[in-house]
Short mmCIF file of C-alpha atoms in Angstrom, two decimals:
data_model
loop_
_atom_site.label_atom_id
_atom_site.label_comp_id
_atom_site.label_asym_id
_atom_site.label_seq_id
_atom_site.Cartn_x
_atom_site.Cartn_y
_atom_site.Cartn_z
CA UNK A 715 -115.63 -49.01 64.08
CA UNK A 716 -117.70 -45.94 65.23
CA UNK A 717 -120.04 -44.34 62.70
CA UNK A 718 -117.97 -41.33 63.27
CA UNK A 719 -114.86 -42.90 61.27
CA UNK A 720 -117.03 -44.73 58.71
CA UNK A 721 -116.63 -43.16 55.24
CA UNK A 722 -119.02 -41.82 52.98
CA UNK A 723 -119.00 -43.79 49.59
CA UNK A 724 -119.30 -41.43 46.89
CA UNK A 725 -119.74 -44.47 43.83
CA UNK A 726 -122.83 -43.51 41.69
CA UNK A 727 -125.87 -45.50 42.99
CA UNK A 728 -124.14 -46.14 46.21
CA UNK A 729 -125.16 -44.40 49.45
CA UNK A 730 -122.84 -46.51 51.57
CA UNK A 731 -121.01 -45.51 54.08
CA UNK A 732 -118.04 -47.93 54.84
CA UNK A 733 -114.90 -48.95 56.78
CA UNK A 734 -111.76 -48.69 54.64
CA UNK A 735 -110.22 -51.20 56.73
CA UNK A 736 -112.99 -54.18 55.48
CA UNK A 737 -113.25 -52.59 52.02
CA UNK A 738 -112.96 -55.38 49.09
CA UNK A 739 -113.52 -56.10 45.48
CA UNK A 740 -116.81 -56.86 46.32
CA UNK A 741 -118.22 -53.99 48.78
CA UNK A 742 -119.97 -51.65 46.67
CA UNK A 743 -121.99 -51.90 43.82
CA UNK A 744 -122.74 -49.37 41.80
CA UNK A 745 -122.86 -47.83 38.16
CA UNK A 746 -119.78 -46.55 36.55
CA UNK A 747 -122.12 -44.56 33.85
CA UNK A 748 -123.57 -41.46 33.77
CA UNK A 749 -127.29 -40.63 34.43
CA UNK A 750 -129.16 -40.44 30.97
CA UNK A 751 -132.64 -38.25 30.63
CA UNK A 752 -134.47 -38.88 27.40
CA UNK A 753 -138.31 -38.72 26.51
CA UNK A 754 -139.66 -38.98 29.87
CA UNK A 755 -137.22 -42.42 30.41
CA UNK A 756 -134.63 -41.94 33.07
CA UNK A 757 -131.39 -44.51 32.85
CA UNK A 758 -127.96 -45.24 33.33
CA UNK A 759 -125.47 -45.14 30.31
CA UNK A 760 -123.72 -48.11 31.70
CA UNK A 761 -127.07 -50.56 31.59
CA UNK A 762 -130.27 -51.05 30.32
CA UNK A 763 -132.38 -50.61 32.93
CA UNK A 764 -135.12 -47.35 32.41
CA UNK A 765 -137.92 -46.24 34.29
CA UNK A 766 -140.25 -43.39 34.03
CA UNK A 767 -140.65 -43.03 37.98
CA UNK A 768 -137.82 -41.07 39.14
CA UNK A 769 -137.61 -42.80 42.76
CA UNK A 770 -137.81 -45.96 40.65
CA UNK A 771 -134.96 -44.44 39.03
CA UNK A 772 -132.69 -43.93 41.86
CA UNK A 773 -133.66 -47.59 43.45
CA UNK A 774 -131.75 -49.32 40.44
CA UNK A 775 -129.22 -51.54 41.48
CA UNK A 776 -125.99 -50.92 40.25
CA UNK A 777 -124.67 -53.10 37.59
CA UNK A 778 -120.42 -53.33 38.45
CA UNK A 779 -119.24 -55.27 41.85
CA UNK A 780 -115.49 -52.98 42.93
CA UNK A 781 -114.11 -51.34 45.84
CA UNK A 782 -116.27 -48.39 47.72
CA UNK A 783 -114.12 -44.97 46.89
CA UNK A 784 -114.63 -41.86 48.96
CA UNK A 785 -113.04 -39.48 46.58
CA UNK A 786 -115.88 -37.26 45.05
CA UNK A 787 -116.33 -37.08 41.00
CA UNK A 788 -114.90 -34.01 39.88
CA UNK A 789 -117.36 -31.60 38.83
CA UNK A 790 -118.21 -30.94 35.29
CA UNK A 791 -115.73 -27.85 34.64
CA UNK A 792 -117.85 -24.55 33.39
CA UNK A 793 -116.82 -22.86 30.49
CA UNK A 794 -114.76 -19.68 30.95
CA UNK A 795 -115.35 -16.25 29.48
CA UNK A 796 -113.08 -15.12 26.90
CA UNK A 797 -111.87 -11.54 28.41
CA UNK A 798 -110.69 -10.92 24.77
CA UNK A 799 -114.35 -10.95 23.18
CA UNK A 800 -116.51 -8.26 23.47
CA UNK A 801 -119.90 -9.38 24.65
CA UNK A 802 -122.29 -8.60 21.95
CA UNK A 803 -125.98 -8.00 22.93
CA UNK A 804 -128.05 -9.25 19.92
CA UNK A 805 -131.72 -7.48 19.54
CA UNK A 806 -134.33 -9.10 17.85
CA UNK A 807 -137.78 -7.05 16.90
CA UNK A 808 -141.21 -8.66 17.48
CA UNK A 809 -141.61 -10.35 14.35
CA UNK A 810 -144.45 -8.41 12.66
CA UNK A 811 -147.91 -11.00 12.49
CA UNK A 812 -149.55 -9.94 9.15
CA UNK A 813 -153.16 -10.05 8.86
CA UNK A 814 -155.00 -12.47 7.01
CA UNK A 815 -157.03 -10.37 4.14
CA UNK A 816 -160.15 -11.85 3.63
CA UNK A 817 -161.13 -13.03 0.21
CA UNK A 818 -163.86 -11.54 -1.43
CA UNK A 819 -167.11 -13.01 -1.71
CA UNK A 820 -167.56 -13.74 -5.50
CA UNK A 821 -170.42 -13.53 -7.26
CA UNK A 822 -173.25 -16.27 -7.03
CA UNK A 823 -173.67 -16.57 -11.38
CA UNK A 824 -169.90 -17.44 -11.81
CA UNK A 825 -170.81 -20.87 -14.07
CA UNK A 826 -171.69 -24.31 -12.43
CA UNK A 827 -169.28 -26.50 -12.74
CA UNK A 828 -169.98 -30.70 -12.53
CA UNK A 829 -167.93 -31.83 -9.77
CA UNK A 830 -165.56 -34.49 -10.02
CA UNK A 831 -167.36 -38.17 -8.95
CA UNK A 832 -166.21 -41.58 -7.64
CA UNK A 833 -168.63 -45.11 -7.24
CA UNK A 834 -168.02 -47.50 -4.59
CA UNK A 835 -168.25 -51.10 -4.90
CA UNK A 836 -171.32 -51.71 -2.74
CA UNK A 837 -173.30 -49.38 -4.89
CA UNK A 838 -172.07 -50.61 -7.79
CA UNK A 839 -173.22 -54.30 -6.82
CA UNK A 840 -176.51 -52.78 -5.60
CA UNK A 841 -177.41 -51.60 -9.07
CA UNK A 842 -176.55 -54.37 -11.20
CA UNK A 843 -179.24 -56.06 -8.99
CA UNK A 844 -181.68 -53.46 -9.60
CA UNK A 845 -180.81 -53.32 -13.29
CA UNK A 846 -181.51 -56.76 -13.66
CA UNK A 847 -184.49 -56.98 -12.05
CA UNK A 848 -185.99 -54.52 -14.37
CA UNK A 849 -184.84 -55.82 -17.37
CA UNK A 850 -188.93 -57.48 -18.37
CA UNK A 851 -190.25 -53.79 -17.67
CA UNK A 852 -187.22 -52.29 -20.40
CA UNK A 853 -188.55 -55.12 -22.97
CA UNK A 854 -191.96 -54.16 -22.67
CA UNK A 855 -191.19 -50.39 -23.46
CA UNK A 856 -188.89 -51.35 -26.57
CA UNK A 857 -192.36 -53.42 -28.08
CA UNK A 858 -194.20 -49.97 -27.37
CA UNK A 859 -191.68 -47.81 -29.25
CA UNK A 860 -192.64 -50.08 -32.67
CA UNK A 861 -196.02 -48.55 -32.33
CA UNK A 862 -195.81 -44.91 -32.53
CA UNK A 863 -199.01 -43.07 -33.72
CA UNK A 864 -197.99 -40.54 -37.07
CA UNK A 865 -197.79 -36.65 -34.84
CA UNK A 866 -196.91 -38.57 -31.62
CA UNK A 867 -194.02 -35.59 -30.33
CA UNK A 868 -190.80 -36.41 -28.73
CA UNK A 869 -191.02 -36.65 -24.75
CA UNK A 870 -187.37 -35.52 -24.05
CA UNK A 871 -187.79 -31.85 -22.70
CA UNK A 872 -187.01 -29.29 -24.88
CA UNK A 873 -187.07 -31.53 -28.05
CA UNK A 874 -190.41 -30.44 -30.39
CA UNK A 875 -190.04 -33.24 -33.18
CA UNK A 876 -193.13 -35.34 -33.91
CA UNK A 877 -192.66 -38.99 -35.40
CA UNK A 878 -193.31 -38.91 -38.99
CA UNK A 879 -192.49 -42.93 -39.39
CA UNK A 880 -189.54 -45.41 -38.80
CA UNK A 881 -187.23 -43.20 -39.83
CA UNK A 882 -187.87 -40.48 -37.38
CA UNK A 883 -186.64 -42.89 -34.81
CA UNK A 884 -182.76 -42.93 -36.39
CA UNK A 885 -183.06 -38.90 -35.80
CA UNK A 886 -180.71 -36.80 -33.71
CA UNK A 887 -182.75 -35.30 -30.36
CA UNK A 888 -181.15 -32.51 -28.53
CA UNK A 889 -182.93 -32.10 -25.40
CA UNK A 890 -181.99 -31.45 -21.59
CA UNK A 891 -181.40 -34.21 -19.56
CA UNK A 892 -182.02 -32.35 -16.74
CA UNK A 893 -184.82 -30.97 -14.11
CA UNK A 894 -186.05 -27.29 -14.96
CA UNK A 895 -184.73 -25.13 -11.88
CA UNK A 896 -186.62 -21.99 -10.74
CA UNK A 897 -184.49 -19.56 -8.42
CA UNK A 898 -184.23 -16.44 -7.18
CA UNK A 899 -186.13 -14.91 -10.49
CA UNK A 900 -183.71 -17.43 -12.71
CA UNK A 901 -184.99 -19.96 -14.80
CA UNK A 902 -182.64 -22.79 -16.31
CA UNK A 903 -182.11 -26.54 -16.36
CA UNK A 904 -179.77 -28.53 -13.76
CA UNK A 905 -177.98 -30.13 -16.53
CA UNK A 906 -176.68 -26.75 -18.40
CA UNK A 907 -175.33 -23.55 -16.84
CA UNK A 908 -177.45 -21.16 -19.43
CA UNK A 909 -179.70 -19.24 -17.30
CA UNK A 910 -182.45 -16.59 -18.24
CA UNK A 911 -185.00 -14.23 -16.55
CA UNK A 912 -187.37 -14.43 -19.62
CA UNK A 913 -189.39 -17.48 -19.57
CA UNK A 914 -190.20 -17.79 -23.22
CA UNK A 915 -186.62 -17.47 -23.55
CA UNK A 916 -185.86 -20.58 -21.35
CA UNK A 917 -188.34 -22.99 -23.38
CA UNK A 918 -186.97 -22.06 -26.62
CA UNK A 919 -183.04 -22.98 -25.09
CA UNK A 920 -182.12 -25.71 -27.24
CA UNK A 921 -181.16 -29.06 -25.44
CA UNK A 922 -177.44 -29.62 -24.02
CA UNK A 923 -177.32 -33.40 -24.79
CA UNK A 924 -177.52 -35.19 -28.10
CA UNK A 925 -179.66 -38.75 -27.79
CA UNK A 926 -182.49 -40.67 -29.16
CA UNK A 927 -186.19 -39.83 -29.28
CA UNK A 928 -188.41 -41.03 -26.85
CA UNK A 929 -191.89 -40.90 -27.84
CA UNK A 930 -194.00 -42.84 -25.18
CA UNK A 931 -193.66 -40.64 -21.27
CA UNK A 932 -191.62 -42.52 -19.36
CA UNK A 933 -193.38 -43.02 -15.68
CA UNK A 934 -192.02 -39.96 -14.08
CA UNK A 935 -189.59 -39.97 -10.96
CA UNK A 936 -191.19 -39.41 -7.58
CA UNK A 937 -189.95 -36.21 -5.90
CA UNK A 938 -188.65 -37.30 -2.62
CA UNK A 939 -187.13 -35.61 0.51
CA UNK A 940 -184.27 -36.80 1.58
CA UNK A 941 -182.28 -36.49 5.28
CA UNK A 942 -178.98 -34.67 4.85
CA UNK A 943 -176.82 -32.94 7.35
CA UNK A 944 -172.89 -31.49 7.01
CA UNK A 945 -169.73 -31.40 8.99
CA UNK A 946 -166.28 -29.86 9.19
CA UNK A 947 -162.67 -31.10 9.31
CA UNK A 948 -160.10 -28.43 8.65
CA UNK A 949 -159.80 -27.54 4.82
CA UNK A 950 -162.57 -29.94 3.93
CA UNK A 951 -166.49 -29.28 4.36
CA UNK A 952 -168.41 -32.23 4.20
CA UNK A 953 -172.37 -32.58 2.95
CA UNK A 954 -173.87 -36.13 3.26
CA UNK A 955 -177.05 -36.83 1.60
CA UNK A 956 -179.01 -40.28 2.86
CA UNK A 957 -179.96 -41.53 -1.12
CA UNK A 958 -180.26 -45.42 -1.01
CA UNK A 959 -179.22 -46.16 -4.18
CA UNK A 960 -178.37 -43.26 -6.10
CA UNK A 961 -178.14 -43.41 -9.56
CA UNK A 962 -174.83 -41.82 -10.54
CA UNK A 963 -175.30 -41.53 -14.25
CA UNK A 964 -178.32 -39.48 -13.64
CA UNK A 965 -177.36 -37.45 -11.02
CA UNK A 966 -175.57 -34.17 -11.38
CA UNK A 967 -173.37 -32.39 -8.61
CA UNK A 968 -172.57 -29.13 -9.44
CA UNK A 969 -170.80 -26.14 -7.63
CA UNK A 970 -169.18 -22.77 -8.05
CA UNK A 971 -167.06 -21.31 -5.63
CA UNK A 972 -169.93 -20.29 -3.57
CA UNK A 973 -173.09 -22.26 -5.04
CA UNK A 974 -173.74 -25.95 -4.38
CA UNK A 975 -176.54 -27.30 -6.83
CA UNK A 976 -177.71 -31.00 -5.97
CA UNK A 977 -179.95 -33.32 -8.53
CA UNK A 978 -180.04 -36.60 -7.57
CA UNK A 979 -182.27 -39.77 -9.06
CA UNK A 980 -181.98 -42.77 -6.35
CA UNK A 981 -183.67 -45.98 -5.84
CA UNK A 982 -185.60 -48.52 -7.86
CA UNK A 983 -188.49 -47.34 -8.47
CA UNK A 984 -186.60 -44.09 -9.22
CA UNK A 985 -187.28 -40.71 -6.87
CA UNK A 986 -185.59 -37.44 -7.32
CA UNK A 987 -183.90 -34.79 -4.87
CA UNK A 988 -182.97 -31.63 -5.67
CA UNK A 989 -180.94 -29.32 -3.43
CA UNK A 990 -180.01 -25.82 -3.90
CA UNK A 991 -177.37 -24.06 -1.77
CA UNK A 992 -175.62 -20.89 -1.31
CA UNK A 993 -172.61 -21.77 0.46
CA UNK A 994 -171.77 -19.73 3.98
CA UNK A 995 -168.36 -19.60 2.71
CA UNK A 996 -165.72 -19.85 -0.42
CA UNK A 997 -165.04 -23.39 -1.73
CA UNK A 998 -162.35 -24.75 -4.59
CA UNK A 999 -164.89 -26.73 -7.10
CA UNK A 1000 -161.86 -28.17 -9.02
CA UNK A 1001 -160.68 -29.61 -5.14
CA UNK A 1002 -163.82 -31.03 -4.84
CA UNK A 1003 -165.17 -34.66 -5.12
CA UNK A 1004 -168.10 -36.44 -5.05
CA UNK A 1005 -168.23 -40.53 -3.49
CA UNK A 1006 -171.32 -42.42 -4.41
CA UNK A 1007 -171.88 -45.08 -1.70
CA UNK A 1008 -174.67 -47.48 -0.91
CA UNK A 1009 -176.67 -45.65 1.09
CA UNK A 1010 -175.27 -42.39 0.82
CA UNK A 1011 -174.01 -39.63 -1.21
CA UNK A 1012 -170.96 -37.78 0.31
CA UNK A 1013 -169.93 -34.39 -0.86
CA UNK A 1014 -166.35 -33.33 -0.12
CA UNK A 1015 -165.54 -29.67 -0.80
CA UNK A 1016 -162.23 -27.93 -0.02
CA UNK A 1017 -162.84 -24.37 1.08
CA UNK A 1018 -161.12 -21.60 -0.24
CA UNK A 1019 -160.07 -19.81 2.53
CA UNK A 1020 -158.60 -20.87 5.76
CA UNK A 1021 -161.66 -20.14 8.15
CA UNK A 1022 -164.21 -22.16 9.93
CA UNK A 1023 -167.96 -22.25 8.90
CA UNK A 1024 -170.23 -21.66 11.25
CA UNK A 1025 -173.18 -23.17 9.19
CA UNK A 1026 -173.72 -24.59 5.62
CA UNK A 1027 -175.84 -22.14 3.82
CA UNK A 1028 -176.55 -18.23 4.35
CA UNK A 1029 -179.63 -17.17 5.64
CA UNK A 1030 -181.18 -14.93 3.93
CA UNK A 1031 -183.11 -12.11 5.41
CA UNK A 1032 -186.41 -11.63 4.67
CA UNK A 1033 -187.35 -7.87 4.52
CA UNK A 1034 -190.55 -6.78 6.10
CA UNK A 1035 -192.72 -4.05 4.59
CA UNK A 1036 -192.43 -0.89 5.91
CA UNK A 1037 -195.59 0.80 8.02
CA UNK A 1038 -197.31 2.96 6.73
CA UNK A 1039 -196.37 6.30 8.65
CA UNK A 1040 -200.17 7.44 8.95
CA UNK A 1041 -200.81 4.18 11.38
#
């Protein structure tokens, strides 16, 4: 038969052309489905074979064995105006974008507030090592204690009783756990939020912590530098300070909404870090945690408005004398 008389097969997936006069049951093969489109995956309704390619798509085999057809599918019908309903033309307005008011900067002396804290195991491990190993040194200072010269006075800071005999040592000492802080013309401890200009006024502040007298010096912590650096994510700003070992009982977090206060005892034998911050922007103490680990301390603070830092702390300028107008 010429190709003139040869018919086009219009079965989906065919592209045949054939002779109707050798057509059979098992001539064409082809898919009875409809083409499916979904996430990037291009199918047949009638099968499961996908593909992403699209000329992968079209190469499928089809999946039923019948009888070519040369009748085209009918086309999908398209739906007809109603000539009864008005055509209504709906307006929309730009949808107004509101501004975002900026909060206002409070002020740095709002109260310092301890920051909520969590211990991970591995430090937790670390110090009962450390603990144990000093246990001989702890024995040695309870012999000492039994020995207290008659006028010796109490080393806890801020505590003025003197031992008088055995009895002073089942007294009551208020003093300030604490390190004595000296900023910005402010005078206070780390471990209270009571803060003065007047320096006879901050020695006579009476301690913030009830304990036990201690009436031989303790050797003193080392004050140590330590590396730290800070990082964003979204709502959360992150400061990470490298303390092997930190202490968490003696080590105070503390923050406002816009003042970060750091005083941290680490290591065996014991060194102290103390960092002082005014925040670049607003943060949510009671959103805020503290994670003791290992090796670190990590200090997770949840800012208080929706904007992103472009450093930790403010710089402060520094503001220069003026000339002197005769030079």
């Amino acid at each position: 038969m010429t190709e003139a008389k040869l018919l086009q097969c219009y079965n989906k997936g065919c592209t045949k052309k054939f002779d109707p006069a050798t057509n059979s049951e098992k001539s064409c093969r082809f898919h009875p489905g409809i083409p499916v489109f979904h996430d990037a995956m291009k199918g047949w309704s009638c099968c499961n074979k996908k593909s992403t390619d699209f000329s992968v798509f079209l190469s499928i085999p089809g999946c039923t064995v019948s009888l070519h057809s040369d009748v085209k599918p009918p086309e999908p019908e398209k739906p007809k105006p109603d000539p009864n309903k008005d055509e209504l033309i709906q307006y929309k307005s730009p949808t107004e974008i509101k501004p975002i008011t900026p909060i206002v900067r409070p002020d740095g002396d709002e109260p310092l507030v301890i920051l909520k804290s969590t211990v991970a195991a591995s430090l937790t491990a670390a110090l009962e090592k450390l603990k144990l190993a000093a246990t001989e040194t702890a024995t040695e200072g309870q012999a000492e204690q039994k020995d207290v010269p008659i006028g010796t006075t109490c080393k806890n800071s801020s505590c003025k009783n003197t031992y008088e005999g055995a009895y002073s040592n089942h007294e009551s000492c208020q003093y300030h756990p604490g390190v004595p802080i000296f900023h910005e013309g402010m005078k206070f401890w780390s471990c209270c939020v009571r803060r003065t200009s007047d320096f006879d006024d901050f020695l006579a502040q009476e301690g913030c912590t009830e304990g036990s007298h201690v009436w031989f010096k303790k050797a003193e912590s080392e004050v140590a530098t330590c590396r730290y650096d800070w990082h964003q994510t979204g709502p959360f700003v992150f400061v990470t300070i490298y303390a092997k070992n930190a202490w968490p009982e003696e080590c105070q977090v503390k923050a406002n909404r816009v003042q970060l206060d750091v005083s941290t005892v680490f290591d065996s034998p014991r060194k102290k870090f103390h960092l002082p911050c005014e925040l670049f922007g607003i943060i949510d103490p009671a959103q805020s945690v503290v994670t003791y680990f290992g090796t670190k301390i990590e200090i997770k603070m949840k800012k208080g408005e929706p904007m992103s830092w472009s450093r930790l702390t403010i710089e402060k300028k520094i503001e220069e004398p003026a000339e002197d107008a005769d030079n």
